[in-house]
Coordinates of C-alpha atoms in Angstrom, one line a residue:
Chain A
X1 CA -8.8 13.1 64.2
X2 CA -10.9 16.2 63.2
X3 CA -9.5 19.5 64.4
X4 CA -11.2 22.1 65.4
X5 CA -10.6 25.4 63.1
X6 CA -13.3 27.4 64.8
X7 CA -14.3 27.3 68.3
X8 CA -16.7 29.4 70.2
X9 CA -18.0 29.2 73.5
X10 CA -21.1 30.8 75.3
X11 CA -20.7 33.9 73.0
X12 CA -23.0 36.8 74.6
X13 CA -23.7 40.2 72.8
X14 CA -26.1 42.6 73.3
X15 CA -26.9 45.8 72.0
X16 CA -28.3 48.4 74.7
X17 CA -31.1 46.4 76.2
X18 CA -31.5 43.7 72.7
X19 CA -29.5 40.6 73.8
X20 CA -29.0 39.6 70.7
X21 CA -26.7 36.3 71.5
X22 CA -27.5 34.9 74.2
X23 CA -25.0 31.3 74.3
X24 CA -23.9 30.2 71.3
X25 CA -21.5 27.2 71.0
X26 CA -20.2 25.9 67.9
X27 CA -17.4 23.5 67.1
X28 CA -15.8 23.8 63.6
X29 CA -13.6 21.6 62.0
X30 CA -10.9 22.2 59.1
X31 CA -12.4 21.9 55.6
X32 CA -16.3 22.3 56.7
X33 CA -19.0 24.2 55.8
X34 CA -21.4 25.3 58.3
X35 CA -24.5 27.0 57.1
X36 CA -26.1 29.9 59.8
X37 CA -29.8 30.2 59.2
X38 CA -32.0 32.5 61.5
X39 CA -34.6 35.3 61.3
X40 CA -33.6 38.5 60.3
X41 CA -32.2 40.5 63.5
X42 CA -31.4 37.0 65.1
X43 CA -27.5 37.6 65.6
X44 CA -26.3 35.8 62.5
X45 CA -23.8 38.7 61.1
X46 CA -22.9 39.8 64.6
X47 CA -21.7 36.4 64.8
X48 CA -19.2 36.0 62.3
X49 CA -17.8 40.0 62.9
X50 CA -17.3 38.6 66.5
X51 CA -15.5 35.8 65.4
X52 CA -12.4 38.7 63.2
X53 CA -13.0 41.0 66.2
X54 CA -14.6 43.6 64.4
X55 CA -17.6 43.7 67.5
X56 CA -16.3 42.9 70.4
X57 CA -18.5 39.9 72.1
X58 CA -20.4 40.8 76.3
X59 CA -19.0 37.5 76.8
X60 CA -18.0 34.0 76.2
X61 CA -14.5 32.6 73.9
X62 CA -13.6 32.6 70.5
X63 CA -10.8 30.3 69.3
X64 CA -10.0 30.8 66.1
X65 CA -6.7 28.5 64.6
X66 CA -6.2 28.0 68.0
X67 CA -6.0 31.5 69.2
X68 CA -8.0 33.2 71.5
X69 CA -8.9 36.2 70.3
X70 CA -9.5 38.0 73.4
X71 CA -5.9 37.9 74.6
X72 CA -4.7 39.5 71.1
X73 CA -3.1 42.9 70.8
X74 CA -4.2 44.9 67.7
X75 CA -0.8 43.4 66.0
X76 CA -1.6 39.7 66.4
X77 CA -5.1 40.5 65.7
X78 CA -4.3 41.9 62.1
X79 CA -1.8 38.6 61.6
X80 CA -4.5 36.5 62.3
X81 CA -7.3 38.4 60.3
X82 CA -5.2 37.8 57.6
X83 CA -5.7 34.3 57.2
X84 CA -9.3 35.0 57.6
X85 CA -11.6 36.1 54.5
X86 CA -14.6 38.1 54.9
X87 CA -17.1 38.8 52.4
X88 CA -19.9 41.1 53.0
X89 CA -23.0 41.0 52.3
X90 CA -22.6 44.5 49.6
X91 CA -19.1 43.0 48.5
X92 CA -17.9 46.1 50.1
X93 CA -15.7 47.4 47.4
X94 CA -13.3 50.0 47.6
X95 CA -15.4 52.3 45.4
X96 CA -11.9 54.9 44.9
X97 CA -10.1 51.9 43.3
X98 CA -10.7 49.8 41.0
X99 CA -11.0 45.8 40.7
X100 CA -7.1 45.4 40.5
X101 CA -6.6 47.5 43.2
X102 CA -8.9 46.5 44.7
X103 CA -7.8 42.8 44.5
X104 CA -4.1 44.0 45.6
X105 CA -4.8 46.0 48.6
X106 CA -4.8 43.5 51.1
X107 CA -1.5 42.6 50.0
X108 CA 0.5 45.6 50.3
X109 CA 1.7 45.0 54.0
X110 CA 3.3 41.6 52.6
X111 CA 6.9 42.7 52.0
X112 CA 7.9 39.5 50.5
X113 CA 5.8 40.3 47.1
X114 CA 7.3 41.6 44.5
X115 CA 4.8 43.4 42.1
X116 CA 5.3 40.5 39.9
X117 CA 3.9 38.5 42.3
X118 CA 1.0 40.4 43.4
X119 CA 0.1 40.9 40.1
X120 CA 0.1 37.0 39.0
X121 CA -2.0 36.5 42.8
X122 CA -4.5 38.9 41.0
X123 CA -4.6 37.2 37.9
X124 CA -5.1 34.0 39.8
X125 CA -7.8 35.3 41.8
X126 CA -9.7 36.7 39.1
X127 CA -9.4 33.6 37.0
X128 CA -11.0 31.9 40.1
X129 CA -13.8 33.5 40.2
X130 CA -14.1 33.9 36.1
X131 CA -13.7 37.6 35.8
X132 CA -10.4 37.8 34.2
X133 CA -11.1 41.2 31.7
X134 CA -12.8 43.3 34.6
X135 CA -9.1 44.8 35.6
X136 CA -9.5 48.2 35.4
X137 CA -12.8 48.7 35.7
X138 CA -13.9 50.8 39.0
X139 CA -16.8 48.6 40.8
X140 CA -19.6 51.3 40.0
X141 CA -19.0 50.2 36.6
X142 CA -19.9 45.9 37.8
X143 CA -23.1 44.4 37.8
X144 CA -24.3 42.6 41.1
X145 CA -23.1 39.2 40.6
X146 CA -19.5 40.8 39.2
X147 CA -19.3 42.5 42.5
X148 CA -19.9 39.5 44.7
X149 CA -17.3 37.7 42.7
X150 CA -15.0 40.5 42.3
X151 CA -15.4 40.8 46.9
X152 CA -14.8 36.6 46.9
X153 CA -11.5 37.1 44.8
X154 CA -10.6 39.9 47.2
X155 CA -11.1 37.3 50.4
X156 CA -9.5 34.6 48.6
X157 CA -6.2 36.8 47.2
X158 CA -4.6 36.1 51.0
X159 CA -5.3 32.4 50.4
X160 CA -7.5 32.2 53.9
X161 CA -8.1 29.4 56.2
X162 CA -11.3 30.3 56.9
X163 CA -14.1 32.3 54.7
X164 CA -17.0 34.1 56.5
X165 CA -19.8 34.6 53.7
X166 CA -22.3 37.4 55.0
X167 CA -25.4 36.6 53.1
X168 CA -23.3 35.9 49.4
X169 CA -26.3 35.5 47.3
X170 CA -28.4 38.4 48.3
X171 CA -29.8 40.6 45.4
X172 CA -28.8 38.1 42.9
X173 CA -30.9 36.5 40.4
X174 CA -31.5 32.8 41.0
X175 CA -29.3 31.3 37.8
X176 CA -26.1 34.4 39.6
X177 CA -27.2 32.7 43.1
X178 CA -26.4 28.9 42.0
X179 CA -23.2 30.2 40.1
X180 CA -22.0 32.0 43.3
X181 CA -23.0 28.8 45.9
X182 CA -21.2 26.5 43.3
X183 CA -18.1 28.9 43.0
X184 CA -18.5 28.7 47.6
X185 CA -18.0 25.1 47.1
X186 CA -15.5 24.7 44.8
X187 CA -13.1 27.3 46.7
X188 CA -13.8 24.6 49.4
X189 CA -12.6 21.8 47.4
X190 CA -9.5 24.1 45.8
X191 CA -8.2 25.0 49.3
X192 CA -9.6 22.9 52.1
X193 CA -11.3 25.9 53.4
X194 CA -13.2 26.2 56.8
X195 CA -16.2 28.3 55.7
X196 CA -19.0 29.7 57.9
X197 CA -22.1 31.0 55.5
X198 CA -24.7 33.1 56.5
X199 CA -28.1 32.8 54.0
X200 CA -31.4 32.8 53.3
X201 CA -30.8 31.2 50.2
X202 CA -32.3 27.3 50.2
X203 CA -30.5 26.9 47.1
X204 CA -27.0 28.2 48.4
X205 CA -28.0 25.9 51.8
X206 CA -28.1 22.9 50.0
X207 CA -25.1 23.1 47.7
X208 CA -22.4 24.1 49.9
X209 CA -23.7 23.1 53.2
X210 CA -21.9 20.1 55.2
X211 CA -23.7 21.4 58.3
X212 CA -26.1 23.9 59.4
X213 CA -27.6 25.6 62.5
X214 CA -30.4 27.7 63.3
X215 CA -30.4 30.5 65.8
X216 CA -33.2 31.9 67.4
X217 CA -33.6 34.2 70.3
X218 CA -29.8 34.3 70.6
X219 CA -29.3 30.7 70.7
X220 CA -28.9 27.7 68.3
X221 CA -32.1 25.6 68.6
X222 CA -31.3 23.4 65.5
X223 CA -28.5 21.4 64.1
X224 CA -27.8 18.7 61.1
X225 CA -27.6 18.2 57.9
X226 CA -29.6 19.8 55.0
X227 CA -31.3 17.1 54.6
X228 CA -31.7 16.3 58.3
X229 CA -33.0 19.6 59.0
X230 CA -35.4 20.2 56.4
X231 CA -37.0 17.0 56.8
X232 CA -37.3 18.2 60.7
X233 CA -40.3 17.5 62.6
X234 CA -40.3 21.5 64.1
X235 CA -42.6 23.6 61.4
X236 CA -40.6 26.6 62.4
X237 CA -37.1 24.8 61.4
X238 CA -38.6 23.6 58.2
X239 CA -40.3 27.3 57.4
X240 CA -36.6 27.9 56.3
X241 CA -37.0 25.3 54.0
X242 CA -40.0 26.7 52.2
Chain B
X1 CA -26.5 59.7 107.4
X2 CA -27.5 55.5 106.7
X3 CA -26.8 54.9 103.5
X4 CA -30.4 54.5 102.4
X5 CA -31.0 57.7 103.4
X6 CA -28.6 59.3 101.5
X7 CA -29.7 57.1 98.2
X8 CA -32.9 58.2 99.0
X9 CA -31.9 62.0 98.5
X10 CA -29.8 61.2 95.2
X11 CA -32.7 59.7 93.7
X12 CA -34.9 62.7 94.6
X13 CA -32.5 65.5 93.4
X14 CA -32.0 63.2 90.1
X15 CA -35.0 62.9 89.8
X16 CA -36.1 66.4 89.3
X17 CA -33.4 66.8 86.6
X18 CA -35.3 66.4 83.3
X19 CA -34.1 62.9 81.3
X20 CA -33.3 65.1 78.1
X21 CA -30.9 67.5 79.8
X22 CA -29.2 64.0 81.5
X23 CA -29.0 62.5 78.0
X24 CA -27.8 65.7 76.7
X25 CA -24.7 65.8 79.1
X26 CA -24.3 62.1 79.0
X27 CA -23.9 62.5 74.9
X28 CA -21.9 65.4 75.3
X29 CA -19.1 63.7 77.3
X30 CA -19.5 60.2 75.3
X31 CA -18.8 62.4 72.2
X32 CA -16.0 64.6 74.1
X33 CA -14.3 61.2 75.1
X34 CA -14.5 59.2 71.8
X35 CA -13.2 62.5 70.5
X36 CA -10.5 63.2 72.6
X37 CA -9.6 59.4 71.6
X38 CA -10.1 59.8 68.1
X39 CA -7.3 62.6 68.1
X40 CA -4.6 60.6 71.0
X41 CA -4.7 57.6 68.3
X42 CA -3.4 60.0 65.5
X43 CA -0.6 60.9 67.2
X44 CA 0.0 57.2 67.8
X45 CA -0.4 56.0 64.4
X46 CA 1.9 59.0 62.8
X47 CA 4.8 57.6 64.2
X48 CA 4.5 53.8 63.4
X49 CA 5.3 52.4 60.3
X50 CA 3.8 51.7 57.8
X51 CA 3.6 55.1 56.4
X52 CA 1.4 55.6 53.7
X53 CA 3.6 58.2 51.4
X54 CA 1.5 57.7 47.9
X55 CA -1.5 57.9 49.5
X56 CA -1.0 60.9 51.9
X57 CA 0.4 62.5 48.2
X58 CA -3.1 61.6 47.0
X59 CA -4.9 63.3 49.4
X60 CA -2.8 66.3 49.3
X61 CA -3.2 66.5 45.7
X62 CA -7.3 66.0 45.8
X63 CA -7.2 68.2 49.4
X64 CA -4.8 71.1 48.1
X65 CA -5.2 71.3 44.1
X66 CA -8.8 70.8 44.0
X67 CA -9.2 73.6 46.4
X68 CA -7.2 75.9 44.6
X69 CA -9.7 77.2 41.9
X70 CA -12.4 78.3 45.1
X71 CA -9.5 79.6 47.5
X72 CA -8.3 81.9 44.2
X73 CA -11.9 83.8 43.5
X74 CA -12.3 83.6 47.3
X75 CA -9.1 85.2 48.0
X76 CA -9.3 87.6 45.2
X77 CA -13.0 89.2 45.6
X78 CA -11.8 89.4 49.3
X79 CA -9.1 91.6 48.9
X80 CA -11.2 93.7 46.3
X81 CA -14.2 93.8 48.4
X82 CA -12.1 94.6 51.7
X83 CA -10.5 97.5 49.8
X84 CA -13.5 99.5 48.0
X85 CA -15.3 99.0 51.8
X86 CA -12.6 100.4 53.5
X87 CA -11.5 103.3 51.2
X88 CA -14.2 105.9 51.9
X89 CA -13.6 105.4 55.8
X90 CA -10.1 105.8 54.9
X91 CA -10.6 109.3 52.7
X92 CA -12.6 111.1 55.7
X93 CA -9.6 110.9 57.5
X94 CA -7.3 111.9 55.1
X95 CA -5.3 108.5 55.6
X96 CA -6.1 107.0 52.2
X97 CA -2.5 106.6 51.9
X98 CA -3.0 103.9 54.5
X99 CA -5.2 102.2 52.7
X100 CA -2.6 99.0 50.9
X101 CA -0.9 97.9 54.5
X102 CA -4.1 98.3 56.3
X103 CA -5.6 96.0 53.8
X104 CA -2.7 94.0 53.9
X105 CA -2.6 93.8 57.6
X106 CA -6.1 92.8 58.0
X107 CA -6.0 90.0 55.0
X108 CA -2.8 88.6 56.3
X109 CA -3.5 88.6 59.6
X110 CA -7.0 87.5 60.4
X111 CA -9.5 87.8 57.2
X112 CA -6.9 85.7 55.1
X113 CA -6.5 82.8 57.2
X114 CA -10.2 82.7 58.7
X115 CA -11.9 82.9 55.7
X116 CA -9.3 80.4 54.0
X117 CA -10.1 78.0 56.0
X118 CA -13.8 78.3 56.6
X119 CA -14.0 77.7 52.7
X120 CA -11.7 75.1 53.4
X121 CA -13.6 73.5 55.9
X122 CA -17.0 73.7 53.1
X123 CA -15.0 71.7 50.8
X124 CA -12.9 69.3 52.7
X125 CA -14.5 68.7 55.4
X126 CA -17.3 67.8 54.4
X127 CA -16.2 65.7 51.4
X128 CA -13.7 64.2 54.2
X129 CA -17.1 63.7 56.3
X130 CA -18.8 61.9 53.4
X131 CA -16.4 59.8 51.6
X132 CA -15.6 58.2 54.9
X133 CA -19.2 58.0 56.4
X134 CA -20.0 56.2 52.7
X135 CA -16.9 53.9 53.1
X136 CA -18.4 52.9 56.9
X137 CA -22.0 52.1 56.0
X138 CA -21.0 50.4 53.1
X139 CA -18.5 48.6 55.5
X140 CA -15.7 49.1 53.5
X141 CA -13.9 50.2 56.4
X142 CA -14.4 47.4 57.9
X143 CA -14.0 45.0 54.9
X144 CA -10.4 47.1 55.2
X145 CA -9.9 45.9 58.9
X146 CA -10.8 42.3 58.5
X147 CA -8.3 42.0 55.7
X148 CA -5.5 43.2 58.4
X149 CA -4.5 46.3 56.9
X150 CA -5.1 49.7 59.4
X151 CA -7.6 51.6 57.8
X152 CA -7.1 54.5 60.6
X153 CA -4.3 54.8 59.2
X154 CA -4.7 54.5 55.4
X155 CA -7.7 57.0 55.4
X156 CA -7.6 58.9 58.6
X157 CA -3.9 60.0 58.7
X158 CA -3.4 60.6 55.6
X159 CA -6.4 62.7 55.1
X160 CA -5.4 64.9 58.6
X161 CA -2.0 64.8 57.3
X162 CA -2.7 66.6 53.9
X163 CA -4.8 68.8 55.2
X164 CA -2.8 69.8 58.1
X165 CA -0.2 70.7 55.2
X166 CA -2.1 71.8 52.7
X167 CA -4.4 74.3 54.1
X168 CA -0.9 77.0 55.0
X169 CA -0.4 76.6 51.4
X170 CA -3.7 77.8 50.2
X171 CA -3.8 80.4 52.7
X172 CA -0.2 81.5 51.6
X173 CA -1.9 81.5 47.9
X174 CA -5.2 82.9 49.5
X175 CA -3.1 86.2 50.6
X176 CA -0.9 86.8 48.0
X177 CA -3.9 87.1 45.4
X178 CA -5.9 88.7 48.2
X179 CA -3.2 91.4 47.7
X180 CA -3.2 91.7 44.7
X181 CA -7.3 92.0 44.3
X182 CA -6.8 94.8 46.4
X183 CA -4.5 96.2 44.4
X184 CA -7.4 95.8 41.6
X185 CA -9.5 97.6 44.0
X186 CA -7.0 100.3 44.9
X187 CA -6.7 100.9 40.8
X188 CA -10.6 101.0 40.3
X189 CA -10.5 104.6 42.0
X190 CA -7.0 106.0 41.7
X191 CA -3.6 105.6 40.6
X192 CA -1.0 103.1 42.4
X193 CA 1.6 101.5 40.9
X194 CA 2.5 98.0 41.2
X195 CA 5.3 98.5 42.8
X196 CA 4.2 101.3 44.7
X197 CA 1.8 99.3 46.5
X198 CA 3.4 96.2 47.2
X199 CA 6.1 98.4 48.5
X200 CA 3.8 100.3 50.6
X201 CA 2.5 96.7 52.0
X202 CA 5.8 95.5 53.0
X203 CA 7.3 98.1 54.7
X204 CA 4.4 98.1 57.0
X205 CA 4.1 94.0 57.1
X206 CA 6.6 92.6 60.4
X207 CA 7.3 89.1 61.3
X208 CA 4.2 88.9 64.0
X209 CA 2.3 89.9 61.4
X210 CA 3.0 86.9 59.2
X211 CA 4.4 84.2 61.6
X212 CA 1.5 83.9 63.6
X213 CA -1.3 83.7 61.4
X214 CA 0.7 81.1 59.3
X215 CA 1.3 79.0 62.8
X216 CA -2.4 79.1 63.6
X217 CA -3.5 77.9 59.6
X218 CA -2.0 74.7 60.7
X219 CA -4.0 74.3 63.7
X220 CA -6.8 74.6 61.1
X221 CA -6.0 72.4 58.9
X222 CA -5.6 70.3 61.6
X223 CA -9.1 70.6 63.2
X224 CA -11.0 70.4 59.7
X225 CA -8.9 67.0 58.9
X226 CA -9.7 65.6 62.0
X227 CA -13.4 66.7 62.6
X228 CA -14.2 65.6 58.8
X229 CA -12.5 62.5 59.5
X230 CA -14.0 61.7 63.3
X231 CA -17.6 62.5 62.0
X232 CA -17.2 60.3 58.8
X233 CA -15.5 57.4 60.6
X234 CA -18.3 57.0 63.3
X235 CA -20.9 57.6 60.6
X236 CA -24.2 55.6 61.9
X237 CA -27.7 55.1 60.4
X238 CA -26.9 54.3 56.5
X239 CA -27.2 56.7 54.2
X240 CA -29.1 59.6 56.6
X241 CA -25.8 59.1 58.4
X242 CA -24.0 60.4 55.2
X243 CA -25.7 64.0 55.0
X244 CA -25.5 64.2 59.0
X245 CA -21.2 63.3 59.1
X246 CA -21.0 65.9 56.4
X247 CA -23.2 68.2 57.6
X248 CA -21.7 68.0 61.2
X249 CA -18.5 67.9 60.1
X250 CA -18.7 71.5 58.6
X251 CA -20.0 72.9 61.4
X252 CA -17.8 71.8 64.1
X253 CA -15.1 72.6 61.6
X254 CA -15.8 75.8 61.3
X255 CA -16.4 76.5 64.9
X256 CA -13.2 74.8 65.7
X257 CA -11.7 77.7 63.2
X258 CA -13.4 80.5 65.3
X259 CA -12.4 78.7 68.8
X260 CA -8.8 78.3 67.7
X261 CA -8.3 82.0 66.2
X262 CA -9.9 83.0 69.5
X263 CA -6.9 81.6 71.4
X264 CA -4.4 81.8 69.1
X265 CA -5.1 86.3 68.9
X266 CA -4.8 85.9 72.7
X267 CA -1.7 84.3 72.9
X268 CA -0.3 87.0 69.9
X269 CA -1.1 89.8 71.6
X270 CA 1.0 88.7 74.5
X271 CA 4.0 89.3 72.1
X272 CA 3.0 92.1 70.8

């Protein structure tokens, strides 16, 4: 039986008078990947920070590894955040440190790491994402695609349950953008990751996609497959195709 | 009066009230409150582990150090300045004799302190203002968050922390070569001896001359950490939010400086 990883439920947000989710419901099971598709300003980023709490939804649940998120203290919160990876749509480096401590920071509230440990978790992570001699160099000094991979080792150091991709192949190069959606997929095959990616990218769609939706006006008016969807009778749905 | 009546007349008088002076009192009190929050959450997260020792010794460092060079010259051209000013009003009352504790009076009381931390609030405050205005629109503050480490506490209370501490220090530093430029300055048109004049300083120096001013340098410190680190962590608007956190955060800053010297001389002079 499939189990739900991810579950939200009428999720309403609005900004001043711009409703910007209006009812979104989405069941996500362990191990998928659910591509988010919209227009630009259609709610797809304030989606996933509503999911790690970092904007607080109008209305509606979010169940994430079977907690409600709503009835979590600050504490509980963090615990859970922890097995949940975020990466942004600038990678959002720590531009004061640099790539290995960068990697290590998120670990430094786990007491039972050595520094042995933490650095072999760093080695790991950078080996993952094919970086391994970019150390000590501070992020100003990375190109675009080193900084996307450098911000996907930093998710994956806490080994997550669930990824949140905002946009990961924006500002890359087409040949970067295929190496990025291909590195997406095989972190899902590695770790039986739950991921939810938000993107433009048809490319990136159809290689890591198991699933996709499309919002617009605050609600999801599309769901299936790549291939169902861009194969959809709707012009609009198929624009994102294009 | 019926109820309708009496929503009747609210919705006249509010309506005569211009919308930009409602907005300007609705912003005021937003910003008063978030504020007001801002600084009760500081006191919250100081106590509770985990404490952030290496980093709160970086900051101190980059806060303290790095302002030493500018607090030196500053300090040093305002004790010589404050002495050649005051010397001619000094000679035309024959109390030129006066002239190295009533320097010293003045810089360790008020001009020492004040102008210590104005500076201080140019430099740290603002670079408090920007670095963490950069860190929020590039969401690194909240790339911090989701990974489920407190970045309130890693950058904010670290940051007020060191600067609550360091700024006593400077001003301490600020003085003591304040003194000493006016020293210089006593020397450009006469004849004191070291020792002379720091002995002439002393004896005139008392405890409510230095204990005070030293309390009320940690108040300042206090506000510039804080107001650099409020403005910067509720930076909006991308980069044009950069310029505005440090921008803002200099000049509340510095009139949080004048505001708290304000209360802290009335409270003095009750003891004096």
């Amino acid at each position: 039986m499939d189990t739900n990883v991810i579950t939200i439920e009428h999720l309403k947000k609005s900004f001043g008078k711009n409703q910007v989710l209006k009812d979104i419901n989405l069941n996500i099971v362990k191990g998928e990947n659910l591509v988010v598709c919209g227009k630009s300003g259609s709610g797809k980023s304030v989606l996933i920070k509503c999911l790690v709490g970092l904007i607080e939804p109008d209305g509606g649940k979010v169940v994430l590894l079977g907690k409600d998120i709503d009835g979590l203290d600050s504490t509980a919160l963090n615990e859970l955040r922890k097995k949940v990876g975020f990466l942004f749509q600038s990678a959002a480096l720590y531009d004061s440190m640099n790539v290995r401590e960068n990697l290590s920071f998120p670990l430094r509230d786990l007491k039972s790491k050595s520094p042995e440990d933490i650095e072999a978790l760093v080695v790991e992570a950078l080996a993952n994402v094919g970086l391994e001699d970019v150390a000590e160099k501070m992020p100003s000094e990375l190109s675009g695609g080193q900084r996307k991979r450098i911000g996907l080792a930093r998710t994956l150091i806490l080994k997550p349950e669930i990824i949140l991709y905002d946009e990961p192949t924006t500002g890359l190069d087409p040949i970067t953008s295929k190496e990025i959606s291909q590195l997406i997929l095989d972190i899902q095959k590695k770790y039986n990751t739950t991921s939810i990616i938000i993107t433009h990218d048809v490319e990136c769609m159809r290689i890591t996609s198991n699933r996709m939706i499309i919002i617009k006006d605050g609600v999801s008016v599309a769901e299936g497959t790549f291939d169902e969807l861009s194969a959809s009778d709707d012009e609009w749905v198929r624009s994102f195709f294009q | 009066m019926p109820d309708e009546m009496k929503s009747t007349a609210t919705d006249k008088v509010t309506a005569r009230i211009p919308a930009v002076y409602t907005n300007a009192l609705t912003g005021f009190f937003e910003a008063a409150t978030s504020g007001s929050l801002f600084t009760i959450r500081f006191f919250k997260e100081i106590v509770k582990p985990r404490y952030e020792f290496s980093e709160f010794l970086k900051q101190s460092y980059l806060i303290g150090y790095k302002s030493f060079p500018l607090v030196a010259i500053t300090g040093f051209i305002m004790g010589l300045v404050l002495t050649i000013q005051s010397r001619p009003t000094l000679v035309q009352f024959g109390a030129e004799s006066w002239l190295p504790a009533m320097v010293a009076i003045s810089i360790i009381r008020e001009i020492g302190p004040v102008i210590t931390a104005l500076i201080f609030a140019g430099k740290v405050g603002s670079g408090i203002g920007a670095e963490l205005a950069s860190m929020k629109v590039t969401e690194q503050i909240d790339a911090m968050e989701v990974s489920g480490n407190n970045p309130y506490k890693y950058l904010v209370v670290t940051r007020v922390m060191a600067a609550t501490l360091m700024l006593p220090v400077l001003v301490t530093i600020a003085d003591a070569i304040a003194l000493y430029g006016a020293y210089v300055g006593v020397n450009l048109q006469g004849n004191v001896s070291f020792h002379l004049f720091f002995l002439q300083v002393f004896e005139k120096l008392e405890f409510l001359d230095v204990f005070p001013a030293l309390i009320k340098t940690f108040f300042f410190g206090f506000s510039v950490g804080i107001i650099g680190c409020y403005k910067g962590y509720n930076a909006t608007k991308g980069t044009e939010g950069v310029g505005e956190s440090a921008n803002s955060a200099v000049v509340f800053a510095s009139l949080a400086v004048f505001i708290i010297d304000m209360v802290a001389v009335q409270i003095t002079s009750l003891f004096i």
